[in-house]
Amino acid sequence: MKIILIILAVVLCVSALALASDNFQYVSFDDVRRAVAGVFFVDSITEGELKEAYAKALRGEGKVKILIVPGHDDVSWGTEYNGIREADLTMRVGEALSAQFVKNPAYEAVLLRDRNGHLPAFEKYFTEHIDAVRAEVVAKKSIMKDLLAAGSVERLEGVQHNKAALGVALRLYAINQWANENNFQLVLHLHFNDFGGRTARNMHQYNGFALYVPDGQYSNAKASYAVGEALFAEFSSMFQKSNLPKEDAGIVPDQSLIAVGAYNTLNAASVLIEYAYIYEAPLRTPAGRKEAIERFADTTFRGVEQFFK
Ligand SMILES: [Zn+2]
């Protein structure tokens, strides 16, 4: 009962905000549904909805909208090994992956960053909506804080990650909000892994891929996990999973990664793929990298296909 009251209160607040905004002359059912999505304890997307969207797309009714986000950028390029920057690797996997999605017209895959930089439509959104994004995050954080205090949501410690710098964090939240507003159904974040305190001597202790999904308490959790399972089946037939403690689960739920919807900020299903540790052998030579990048893109595409089919 208490939970229902909280949901009702949140729904009412969100609707009231929507009504108060200048952009809303009236609130349609779709607007309410969108406002309700991303609310705790209410699924923002389901496995069934995703599969139905795919079946419809095959009949020529719409497309399955997929957002591909190559991790990091030229300003903040993630990790680095021997002059090879993570942002460049993720961009190249992203380009190869988006070329794969073109093969099946059921998908509309959008690549957020390529060799020319960020997608201009997103850049424009980010510049124009930065204050709105900040306000939305503050609101979502305060809802989560209340739910934690009430004991309705449980704080869970996952794998330790570097905390994103403020500007980077805002950009990630803006991606979530842009994905929500543009009705993306699946978001794939592409990354390469590393660990704190790596030295030339200890660096081979960790290797392998990992798939991060939203914490089970978030609205996009179940659908994301289902996509994660399909990806895991493909990945584990090709590569070794990570041996880092907690990450060795293969599919790793996480409460604090913005990419998969920290504070319940993302409606779409989302999986963050750590393809490999950046110093792993195949990535060290130009030829090895080229081949590995193709294999990573290929495996990702097959995993997504596996899910929808
Ligand atoms: Zn990364």
PDB file of N, CA and C in Angstrom, residues 28-129:
ATOM      1  N   SER A  28      -1.087  14.338 -23.151  1.00  0.00           N
ATOM      2  CA  SER A  28      -1.717  13.190 -23.794  1.00  0.00           C
ATOM      3  C   SER A  28      -1.384  11.921 -23.017  1.00  0.00           C
ATOM      4  N   PHE A  29      -2.068  10.844 -23.368  1.00  0.00           N
ATOM      5  CA  PHE A  29      -1.798   9.577 -22.705  1.00  0.00           C
ATOM      6  C   PHE A  29      -0.331   9.194 -22.854  1.00  0.00           C
ATOM      7  N   ASP A  30       0.199   9.435 -24.052  1.00  0.00           N
ATOM      8  CA  ASP A  30       1.598   9.092 -24.324  1.00  0.00           C
ATOM      9  C   ASP A  30       2.557   9.881 -23.440  1.00  0.00           C
ATOM     10  N   ASP A  31       2.229  11.161 -23.244  1.00  0.00           N
ATOM     11  CA  ASP A  31       3.082  11.993 -22.392  1.00  0.00           C
ATOM     12  C   ASP A  31       3.082  11.450 -20.967  1.00  0.00           C
ATOM     13  N   VAL A  32       1.877  11.082 -20.503  1.00  0.00           N
ATOM     14  CA  VAL A  32       1.770  10.567 -19.133  1.00  0.00           C
ATOM     15  C   VAL A  32       2.562   9.275 -19.023  1.00  0.00           C
ATOM     16  N   ARG A  33       2.400   8.425 -20.036  1.00  0.00           N
ATOM     17  CA  ARG A  33       3.104   7.155 -20.012  1.00  0.00           C
ATOM     18  C   ARG A  33       4.612   7.397 -19.958  1.00  0.00           C
ATOM     19  N   ARG A  34       5.057   8.385 -20.741  1.00  0.00           N
ATOM     20  CA  ARG A  34       6.481   8.682 -20.780  1.00  0.00           C
ATOM     21  C   ARG A  34       6.942   9.258 -19.441  1.00  0.00           C
ATOM     22  N   ALA A  35       6.073  10.076 -18.845  1.00  0.00           N
ATOM     23  CA  ALA A  35       6.426  10.669 -17.554  1.00  0.00           C
ATOM     24  C   ALA A  35       6.478   9.585 -16.485  1.00  0.00           C
ATOM     25  N   VAL A  36       5.534   8.635 -16.596  1.00  0.00           N
ATOM     26  CA  VAL A  36       5.476   7.560 -15.603  1.00  0.00           C
ATOM     27  C   VAL A  36       6.668   6.635 -15.765  1.00  0.00           C
ATOM     28  N   ALA A  37       7.071   6.407 -17.022  1.00  0.00           N
ATOM     29  CA  ALA A  37       8.226   5.553 -17.272  1.00  0.00           C
ATOM     30  C   ALA A  37       9.428   6.150 -16.557  1.00  0.00           C
ATOM     31  N   GLY A  38      10.298   5.284 -16.071  1.00  0.00           N
ATOM     32  CA  GLY A  38      11.441   5.791 -15.335  1.00  0.00           C
ATOM     33  C   GLY A  38      11.084   6.086 -13.894  1.00  0.00           C
ATOM     34  N   VAL A  39       9.866   5.712 -13.504  1.00  0.00           N
ATOM     35  CA  VAL A  39       9.462   5.834 -12.104  1.00  0.00           C
ATOM     36  C   VAL A  39       9.751   4.499 -11.437  1.00  0.00           C
ATOM     37  N   PHE A  40      10.205   4.558 -10.224  1.00  0.00           N
ATOM     38  CA  PHE A  40      10.538   3.325  -9.530  1.00  0.00           C
ATOM     39  C   PHE A  40       9.353   2.369  -9.479  1.00  0.00           C
ATOM     40  N   PHE A  41       9.632   1.094  -9.587  1.00  0.00           N
ATOM     41  CA  PHE A  41       8.658  -0.009  -9.472  1.00  0.00           C
ATOM     42  C   PHE A  41       7.706  -0.112 -10.666  1.00  0.00           C
ATOM     43  N   VAL A  42       7.917   0.717 -11.683  1.00  0.00           N
ATOM     44  CA  VAL A  42       7.094   0.616 -12.890  1.00  0.00           C
ATOM     45  C   VAL A  42       8.037   0.339 -14.054  1.00  0.00           C
ATOM     46  N   ASP A  43       7.812  -0.762 -14.781  1.00  0.00           N
ATOM     47  CA  ASP A  43       8.693  -1.060 -15.913  1.00  0.00           C
ATOM     48  C   ASP A  43       8.564   0.020 -16.975  1.00  0.00           C
ATOM     49  N   SER A  44       9.705   0.557 -17.396  1.00  0.00           N
ATOM     50  CA  SER A  44       9.664   1.575 -18.452  1.00  0.00           C
ATOM     51  C   SER A  44       9.645   0.922 -19.829  1.00  0.00           C
ATOM     52  N   ILE A  45      10.091  -0.320 -19.891  1.00  0.00           N
ATOM     53  CA  ILE A  45      10.094  -1.076 -21.135  1.00  0.00           C
ATOM     54  C   ILE A  45      10.151  -2.556 -20.744  1.00  0.00           C
ATOM     55  N   THR A  46       9.539  -3.415 -21.567  1.00  0.00           N
ATOM     56  CA  THR A  46       9.577  -4.839 -21.220  1.00  0.00           C
ATOM     57  C   THR A  46      10.170  -5.629 -22.379  1.00  0.00           C
ATOM     58  N   GLU A  47      10.577  -6.850 -22.058  1.00  0.00           N
ATOM     59  CA  GLU A  47      11.114  -7.744 -23.079  1.00  0.00           C
ATOM     60  C   GLU A  47      10.056  -7.962 -24.163  1.00  0.00           C
ATOM     61  N   GLY A  48       8.801  -8.139 -23.727  1.00  0.00           N
ATOM     62  CA  GLY A  48       7.696  -8.351 -24.665  1.00  0.00           C
ATOM     63  C   GLY A  48       7.512  -7.168 -25.609  1.00  0.00           C
ATOM     64  N   GLU A  49       7.591  -5.964 -25.066  1.00  0.00           N
ATOM     65  CA  GLU A  49       7.440  -4.763 -25.910  1.00  0.00           C
ATOM     66  C   GLU A  49       8.549  -4.680 -26.953  1.00  0.00           C
ATOM     67  N   LEU A  50       9.765  -5.011 -26.522  1.00  0.00           N
ATOM     68  CA  LEU A  50      10.896  -4.966 -27.458  1.00  0.00           C
ATOM     69  C   LEU A  50      10.680  -5.952 -28.602  1.00  0.00           C
ATOM     70  N   LYS A  51      10.265  -7.158 -28.236  1.00  0.00           N
ATOM     71  CA  LYS A  51      10.092  -8.189 -29.259  1.00  0.00           C
ATOM     72  C   LYS A  51       8.912  -7.868 -30.169  1.00  0.00           C
ATOM     73  N   GLU A  52       7.900  -7.249 -29.591  1.00  0.00           N
ATOM     74  CA  GLU A  52       6.758  -6.862 -30.414  1.00  0.00           C
ATOM     75  C   GLU A  52       7.155  -5.755 -31.392  1.00  0.00           C
ATOM     76  N   ALA A  53       7.977  -4.833 -30.920  1.00  0.00           N
ATOM     77  CA  ALA A  53       8.441  -3.756 -31.809  1.00  0.00           C
ATOM     78  C   ALA A  53       9.215  -4.357 -32.982  1.00  0.00           C
ATOM     79  N   TYR A  54       9.984  -5.391 -32.699  1.00  0.00           N
ATOM     80  CA  TYR A  54      10.753  -6.043 -33.762  1.00  0.00           C
ATOM     81  C   TYR A  54       9.823  -6.746 -34.750  1.00  0.00           C
ATOM     82  N   ALA A  55       8.822  -7.465 -34.213  1.00  0.00           N
ATOM     83  CA  ALA A  55       7.866  -8.163 -35.084  1.00  0.00           C
ATOM     84  C   ALA A  55       7.131  -7.161 -35.970  1.00  0.00           C
ATOM     85  N   LYS A  56       6.762  -6.023 -35.397  1.00  0.00           N
ATOM     86  CA  LYS A  56       6.095  -4.972 -36.168  1.00  0.00           C
ATOM     87  C   LYS A  56       7.017  -4.433 -37.251  1.00  0.00           C
ATOM     88  N   ALA A  57       8.272  -4.209 -36.868  1.00  0.00           N
ATOM     89  CA  ALA A  57       9.246  -3.667 -37.831  1.00  0.00           C
ATOM     90  C   ALA A  57       9.395  -4.610 -39.022  1.00  0.00           C
ATOM     91  N   LEU A  58       9.341  -5.916 -38.753  1.00  0.00           N
ATOM     92  CA  LEU A  58       9.439  -6.882 -39.851  1.00  0.00           C
ATOM     93  C   LEU A  58       8.247  -6.761 -40.795  1.00  0.00           C
ATOM     94  N   ARG A  59       7.100  -6.341 -40.232  1.00  0.00           N
ATOM     95  CA  ARG A  59       5.901  -6.161 -41.071  1.00  0.00           C
ATOM     96  C   ARG A  59       5.884  -4.767 -41.705  1.00  0.00           C
ATOM     97  N   GLY A  60       6.958  -4.036 -41.501  1.00  0.00           N
ATOM     98  CA  GLY A  60       7.042  -2.710 -42.113  1.00  0.00           C
ATOM     99  C   GLY A  60       6.419  -1.609 -41.277  1.00  0.00           C
ATOM    100  N   GLU A  61       6.056  -1.928 -40.027  1.00  0.00           N
ATOM    101  CA  GLU A  61       5.485  -0.894 -39.148  1.00  0.00           C
ATOM    102  C   GLU A  61       6.547  -0.388 -38.191  1.00  0.00           C
ATOM    103  N   GLY A  62       7.154   0.704 -38.532  1.00  0.00           N
ATOM    104  CA  GLY A  62       8.160   1.310 -37.663  1.00  0.00           C
ATOM    105  C   GLY A  62       9.470   0.546 -37.649  1.00  0.00           C
ATOM    106  N   LYS A  63      10.347   0.946 -36.747  1.00  0.00           N
ATOM    107  CA  LYS A  63      11.673   0.340 -36.633  1.00  0.00           C
ATOM    108  C   LYS A  63      11.980   0.134 -35.156  1.00  0.00           C
ATOM    109  N   VAL A  64      12.925  -0.733 -34.877  1.00  0.00           N
ATOM    110  CA  VAL A  64      13.447  -0.846 -33.515  1.00  0.00           C
ATOM    111  C   VAL A  64      14.564   0.179 -33.399  1.00  0.00           C
ATOM    112  N   LYS A  65      14.397   1.124 -32.490  1.00  0.00           N
ATOM    113  CA  LYS A  65      15.374   2.218 -32.392  1.00  0.00           C
ATOM    114  C   LYS A  65      16.499   1.880 -31.405  1.00  0.00           C
ATOM    115  N   ILE A  66      17.696   1.829 -31.944  1.00  0.00           N
ATOM    116  CA  ILE A  66      18.853   1.453 -31.133  1.00  0.00           C
ATOM    117  C   ILE A  66      19.874   2.587 -31.138  1.00  0.00           C
ATOM    118  N   LEU A  67      20.310   2.962 -29.963  1.00  0.00           N
ATOM    119  CA  LEU A  67      21.334   4.002 -29.853  1.00  0.00           C
ATOM    120  C   LEU A  67      22.670   3.348 -29.481  1.00  0.00           C
ATOM    121  N   ILE A  68      23.684   3.604 -30.307  1.00  0.00           N
ATOM    122  CA  ILE A  68      25.021   3.060 -30.046  1.00  0.00           C
ATOM    123  C   ILE A  68      25.886   4.190 -29.506  1.00  0.00           C
ATOM    124  N   VAL A  69      26.418   3.997 -28.314  1.00  0.00           N
ATOM    125  CA  VAL A  69      27.223   5.049 -27.680  1.00  0.00           C
ATOM    126  C   VAL A  69      28.663   4.577 -27.479  1.00  0.00           C
ATOM    127  N   PRO A  70      29.566   4.953 -28.379  1.00  0.00           N
ATOM    128  CA  PRO A  70      30.977   4.627 -28.152  1.00  0.00           C
ATOM    129  C   PRO A  70      31.476   5.400 -26.933  1.00  0.00           C
ATOM    130  N   GLY A  71      31.963   4.697 -25.939  1.00  0.00           N
ATOM    131  CA  GLY A  71      32.332   5.313 -24.664  1.00  0.00           C
ATOM    132  C   GLY A  71      33.411   6.378 -24.802  1.00  0.00           C
ATOM    133  N   HIS A  72      33.252   7.462 -24.017  1.00  0.00           N
ATOM    134  CA  HIS A  72      34.243   8.546 -23.927  1.00  0.00           C
ATOM    135  C   HIS A  72      34.331   9.368 -25.220  1.00  0.00           C
ATOM    136  N   ASP A  73      35.262  10.343 -25.219  1.00  0.00           N
ATOM    137  CA  ASP A  73      35.424  11.190 -26.412  1.00  0.00           C
ATOM    138  C   ASP A  73      36.832  11.778 -26.440  1.00  0.00           C
ATOM    139  N   ASP A  74      37.035  12.736 -27.335  1.00  0.00           N
ATOM    140  CA  ASP A  74      38.384  13.300 -27.493  1.00  0.00           C
ATOM    141  C   ASP A  74      38.835  14.137 -26.308  1.00  0.00           C
ATOM    142  N   VAL A  75      37.877  14.652 -25.553  1.00  0.00           N
ATOM    143  CA  VAL A  75      38.228  15.494 -24.411  1.00  0.00           C
ATOM    144  C   VAL A  75      38.576  14.611 -23.208  1.00  0.00           C
ATOM    145  N   SER A  76      37.783  13.575 -23.037  1.00  0.00           N
ATOM    146  CA  SER A  76      37.980  12.672 -21.903  1.00  0.00           C
ATOM    147  C   SER A  76      37.939  11.260 -22.476  1.00  0.00           C
ATOM    148  N   TRP A  77      39.138  10.705 -22.761  1.00  0.00           N
ATOM    149  CA  TRP A  77      39.169   9.507 -23.609  1.00  0.00           C
ATOM    150  C   TRP A  77      39.211   8.186 -22.871  1.00  0.00           C
ATOM    151  N   GLY A  78      38.885   8.199 -21.589  1.00  0.00           N
ATOM    152  CA  GLY A  78      38.837   6.933 -20.860  1.00  0.00           C
ATOM    153  C   GLY A  78      40.229   6.433 -20.555  1.00  0.00           C
ATOM    154  N   THR A  79      40.435   5.143 -20.694  1.00  0.00           N
ATOM    155  CA  THR A  79      41.739   4.607 -20.350  1.00  0.00           C
ATOM    156  C   THR A  79      42.636   4.573 -21.596  1.00  0.00           C
ATOM    157  N   GLU A  80      43.884   4.167 -21.394  1.00  0.00           N
ATOM    158  CA  GLU A  80      44.863   4.237 -22.478  1.00  0.00           C
ATOM    159  C   GLU A  80      45.940   3.195 -22.223  1.00  0.00           C
ATOM    160  N   TYR A  81      46.414   2.573 -23.280  1.00  0.00           N
ATOM    161  CA  TYR A  81      47.556   1.675 -23.114  1.00  0.00           C
ATOM    162  C   TYR A  81      48.455   1.802 -24.334  1.00  0.00           C
ATOM    163  N   ASN A  82      49.731   2.078 -24.103  1.00  0.00           N
ATOM    164  CA  ASN A  82      50.693   2.189 -25.199  1.00  0.00           C
ATOM    165  C   ASN A  82      50.260   3.153 -26.296  1.00  0.00           C
ATOM    166  N   GLY A  83      49.661   4.250 -25.900  1.00  0.00           N
ATOM    167  CA  GLY A  83      49.246   5.251 -26.888  1.00  0.00           C
ATOM    168  C   GLY A  83      47.914   4.944 -27.556  1.00  0.00           C
ATOM    169  N   ILE A  84      47.320   3.789 -27.221  1.00  0.00           N
ATOM    170  CA  ILE A  84      46.006   3.469 -27.782  1.00  0.00           C
ATOM    171  C   ILE A  84      44.947   3.931 -26.793  1.00  0.00           C
ATOM    172  N   ARG A  85      44.098   4.844 -27.253  1.00  0.00           N
ATOM    173  CA  ARG A  85      43.097   5.416 -26.360  1.00  0.00           C
ATOM    174  C   ARG A  85      41.769   4.676 -26.478  1.00  0.00           C
ATOM    175  N   GLU A  86      41.132   4.502 -25.317  1.00  0.00           N
ATOM    176  CA  GLU A  86      39.844   3.792 -25.284  1.00  0.00           C
ATOM    177  C   GLU A  86      38.825   4.437 -26.219  1.00  0.00           C
ATOM    178  N   ALA A  87      38.751   5.778 -26.206  1.00  0.00           N
ATOM    179  CA  ALA A  87      37.739   6.469 -27.018  1.00  0.00           C
ATOM    180  C   ALA A  87      37.886   6.135 -28.504  1.00  0.00           C
ATOM    181  N   ASP A  88      39.117   5.930 -28.960  1.00  0.00           N
ATOM    182  CA  ASP A  88      39.324   5.604 -30.377  1.00  0.00           C
ATOM    183  C   ASP A  88      38.884   4.172 -30.682  1.00  0.00           C
ATOM    184  N   LEU A  89      39.173   3.274 -29.746  1.00  0.00           N
ATOM    185  CA  LEU A  89      38.742   1.882 -29.933  1.00  0.00           C
ATOM    186  C   LEU A  89      37.217   1.796 -29.951  1.00  0.00           C
ATOM    187  N   THR A  90      36.574   2.469 -28.990  1.00  0.00           N
ATOM    188  CA  THR A  90      35.106   2.355 -28.913  1.00  0.00           C
ATOM    189  C   THR A  90      34.459   2.984 -30.152  1.00  0.00           C
ATOM    190  N   MET A  91      35.081   4.068 -30.657  1.00  0.00           N
ATOM    191  CA  MET A  91      34.545   4.714 -31.865  1.00  0.00           C
ATOM    192  C   MET A  91      34.616   3.741 -33.043  1.00  0.00           C
ATOM    193  N   ARG A  92      35.726   3.030 -33.144  1.00  0.00           N
ATOM    194  CA  ARG A  92      35.874   2.112 -34.277  1.00  0.00           C
ATOM    195  C   ARG A  92      34.928   0.911 -34.162  1.00  0.00           C
ATOM    196  N   VAL A  93      34.735   0.413 -32.943  1.00  0.00           N
ATOM    197  CA  VAL A  93      33.750  -0.669 -32.772  1.00  0.00           C
ATOM    198  C   VAL A  93      32.363  -0.131 -33.121  1.00  0.00           C
ATOM    199  N   GLY A  94      32.080   1.098 -32.698  1.00  0.00           N
ATOM    200  CA  GLY A  94      30.781   1.717 -32.977  1.00  0.00           C
ATOM    201  C   GLY A  94      30.523   1.820 -34.474  1.00  0.00           C
ATOM    202  N   GLU A  95      31.523   2.244 -35.209  1.00  0.00           N
ATOM    203  CA  GLU A  95      31.355   2.375 -36.665  1.00  0.00           C
ATOM    204  C   GLU A  95      31.116   1.003 -37.296  1.00  0.00           C
ATOM    205  N   ALA A  96      31.890   0.011 -36.844  1.00  0.00           N
ATOM    206  CA  ALA A  96      31.723  -1.345 -37.398  1.00  0.00           C
ATOM    207  C   ALA A  96      30.348  -1.902 -37.020  1.00  0.00           C
ATOM    208  N   LEU A  97      29.917  -1.611 -35.799  1.00  0.00           N
ATOM    209  CA  LEU A  97      28.631  -2.126 -35.332  1.00  0.00           C
ATOM    210  C   LEU A  97      27.476  -1.465 -36.090  1.00  0.00           C
ATOM    211  N   SER A  98      27.563  -0.171 -36.304  1.00  0.00           N
ATOM    212  CA  SER A  98      26.451   0.483 -36.986  1.00  0.00           C
ATOM    213  C   SER A  98      26.386   0.003 -38.437  1.00  0.00           C
ATOM    214  N   ALA A  99      27.513  -0.364 -39.021  1.00  0.00           N
ATOM    215  CA  ALA A  99      27.496  -0.947 -40.374  1.00  0.00           C
ATOM    216  C   ALA A  99      26.786  -2.302 -40.374  1.00  0.00           C
ATOM    217  N   GLN A 100      26.921  -3.034 -39.271  1.00  0.00           N
ATOM    218  CA  GLN A 100      26.229  -4.328 -39.161  1.00  0.00           C
ATOM    219  C   GLN A 100      24.705  -4.129 -39.115  1.00  0.00           C
ATOM    220  N   PHE A 101      24.266  -3.144 -38.340  1.00  0.00           N
ATOM    221  CA  PHE A 101      22.827  -2.944 -38.166  1.00  0.00           C
ATOM    222  C   PHE A 101      22.118  -2.561 -39.461  1.00  0.00           C
ATOM    223  N   VAL A 102      22.886  -1.968 -40.386  1.00  0.00           N
ATOM    224  CA  VAL A 102      22.298  -1.584 -41.674  1.00  0.00           C
ATOM    225  C   VAL A 102      21.788  -2.817 -42.424  1.00  0.00           C
ATOM    226  N   LYS A 103      22.380  -3.979 -42.122  1.00  0.00           N
ATOM    227  CA  LYS A 103      22.009  -5.207 -42.837  1.00  0.00           C
ATOM    228  C   LYS A 103      20.564  -5.641 -42.597  1.00  0.00           C
ATOM    229  N   ASN A 104      19.993  -5.226 -41.462  1.00  0.00           N
ATOM    230  CA  ASN A 104      18.628  -5.637 -41.149  1.00  0.00           C
ATOM    231  C   ASN A 104      17.733  -4.390 -41.041  1.00  0.00           C
ATOM    232  N   PRO A 105      16.840  -4.189 -42.022  1.00  0.00           N
ATOM    233  CA  PRO A 105      16.029  -2.958 -42.058  1.00  0.00           C
ATOM    234  C   PRO A 105      15.031  -2.832 -40.903  1.00  0.00           C
ATOM    235  N   ALA A 106      14.919  -3.865 -40.062  1.00  0.00           N
ATOM    236  CA  ALA A 106      14.039  -3.746 -38.890  1.00  0.00           C
ATOM    237  C   ALA A 106      14.618  -2.746 -37.877  1.00  0.00           C
ATOM    238  N   TYR A 107      15.918  -2.496 -37.980  1.00  0.00           N
ATOM    239  CA  TYR A 107      16.562  -1.603 -37.005  1.00  0.00           C
ATOM    240  C   TYR A 107      16.787  -0.212 -37.573  1.00  0.00           C
ATOM    241  N   GLU A 108      16.670   0.754 -36.670  1.00  0.00           N
ATOM    242  CA  GLU A 108      17.183   2.080 -36.983  1.00  0.00           C
ATOM    243  C   GLU A 108      18.260   2.337 -35.928  1.00  0.00           C
ATOM    244  N   ALA A 109      19.504   2.141 -36.324  1.00  0.00           N
ATOM    245  CA  ALA A 109      20.594   2.305 -35.360  1.00  0.00           C
ATOM    246  C   ALA A 109      21.231   3.677 -35.543  1.00  0.00           C
ATOM    247  N   VAL A 110      21.359   4.388 -34.447  1.00  0.00           N
ATOM    248  CA  VAL A 110      21.977   5.711 -34.474  1.00  0.00           C
ATOM    249  C   VAL A 110      23.300   5.638 -33.713  1.00  0.00           C
ATOM    250  N   LEU A 111      24.360   6.096 -34.372  1.00  0.00           N
ATOM    251  CA  LEU A 111      25.685   6.092 -33.743  1.00  0.00           C
ATOM    252  C   LEU A 111      25.939   7.476 -33.157  1.00  0.00           C
ATOM    253  N   LEU A 112      26.139   7.539 -31.862  1.00  0.00           N
ATOM    254  CA  LEU A 112      26.239   8.844 -31.200  1.00  0.00           C
ATOM    255  C   LEU A 112      27.557   9.567 -31.488  1.00  0.00           C
ATOM    256  N   ARG A 113      28.606   8.798 -31.769  1.00  0.00           N
ATOM    257  CA  ARG A 113      29.903   9.448 -32.029  1.00  0.00           C
ATOM    258  C   ARG A 113      30.649   8.620 -33.066  1.00  0.00           C
ATOM    259  N   ASP A 114      31.183   9.286 -34.090  1.00  0.00           N
ATOM    260  CA  ASP A 114      32.029   8.600 -35.058  1.00  0.00           C
ATOM    261  C   ASP A 114      33.327   9.382 -35.211  1.00  0.00           C
ATOM    262  N   ARG A 115      34.088   9.116 -36.278  1.00  0.00           N
ATOM    263  CA  ARG A 115      35.400   9.772 -36.410  1.00  0.00           C
ATOM    264  C   ARG A 115      35.278  11.281 -36.553  1.00  0.00           C
ATOM    265  N   ASN A 116      34.081  11.772 -36.891  1.00  0.00           N
ATOM    266  CA  ASN A 116      33.891  13.226 -37.002  1.00  0.00           C
ATOM    267  C   ASN A 116      33.407  13.862 -35.706  1.00  0.00           C
ATOM    268  N   GLY A 117      33.279  13.070 -34.666  1.00  0.00           N
ATOM    269  CA  GLY A 117      32.836  13.608 -33.380  1.00  0.00           C
ATOM    270  C   GLY A 117      31.407  13.215 -33.067  1.00  0.00           C
ATOM    271  N   HIS A 118      30.802  13.937 -32.113  1.00  0.00           N
ATOM    272  CA  HIS A 118      29.435  13.612 -31.702  1.00  0.00           C
ATOM    273  C   HIS A 118      28.428  13.957 -32.793  1.00  0.00           C
ATOM    274  N   LEU A 119      27.333  13.240 -32.787  1.00  0.00           N
ATOM    275  CA  LEU A 119      26.226  13.503 -33.689  1.00  0.00           C
ATOM    276  C   LEU A 119      25.760  14.952 -33.479  1.00  0.00           C
ATOM    277  N   PRO A 120      25.693  15.758 -34.557  1.00  0.00           N
ATOM    278  CA  PRO A 120      25.316  17.170 -34.387  1.00  0.00           C
ATOM    279  C   PRO A 120      23.967  17.348 -33.666  1.00  0.00           C
ATOM    280  N   ALA A 121      23.001  16.484 -33.941  1.00  0.00           N
ATOM    281  CA  ALA A 121      21.683  16.625 -33.287  1.00  0.00           C
ATOM    282  C   ALA A 121      21.820  16.491 -31.773  1.00  0.00           C
ATOM    283  N   PHE A 122      22.679  15.577 -31.333  1.00  0.00           N
ATOM    284  CA  PHE A 122      22.874  15.420 -29.891  1.00  0.00           C
ATOM    285  C   PHE A 122      23.659  16.601 -29.313  1.00  0.00           C
ATOM    286  N   GLU A 123      24.682  17.042 -30.024  1.00  0.00           N
ATOM    287  CA  GLU A 123      25.501  18.176 -29.566  1.00  0.00           C
ATOM    288  C   GLU A 123      24.611  19.399 -29.306  1.00  0.00           C
ATOM    289  N   LYS A 124      23.705  19.629 -30.255  1.00  0.00           N
ATOM    290  CA  LYS A 124      22.789  20.759 -30.161  1.00  0.00           C
ATOM    291  C   LYS A 124      21.887  20.584 -28.927  1.00  0.00           C
ATOM    292  N   TYR A 125      21.364  19.378 -28.763  1.00  0.00           N
ATOM    293  CA  TYR A 125      20.498  19.079 -27.619  1.00  0.00           C
ATOM    294  C   TYR A 125      21.251  19.337 -26.318  1.00  0.00           C
ATOM    295  N   PHE A 126      22.484  18.851 -26.270  1.00  0.00           N
ATOM    296  CA  PHE A 126      23.286  18.971 -25.050  1.00  0.00           C
ATOM    297  C   PHE A 126      23.522  20.439 -24.697  1.00  0.00           C
ATOM    298  N   THR A 127      23.861  21.247 -25.687  1.00  0.00           N
ATOM    299  CA  THR A 127      24.109  22.671 -25.438  1.00  0.00           C
ATOM    300  C   THR A 127      22.835  23.372 -24.974  1.00  0.00           C
ATOM    301  N   GLU A 128      21.733  23.034 -25.630  1.00  0.00           N
ATOM    302  CA  GLU A 128      20.499  23.767 -25.340  1.00  0.00           C
ATOM    303  C   GLU A 128      19.772  23.293 -24.076  1.00  0.00           C
ATOM    304  N   HIS A 129      20.019  22.034 -23.691  1.00  0.00           N
ATOM    305  CA  HIS A 129      19.215  21.476 -22.596  1.00  0.00           C
ATOM    306  C   HIS A 129      20.008  21.180 -21.331  1.00  0.00           C
TER     307      HIS A 129
END
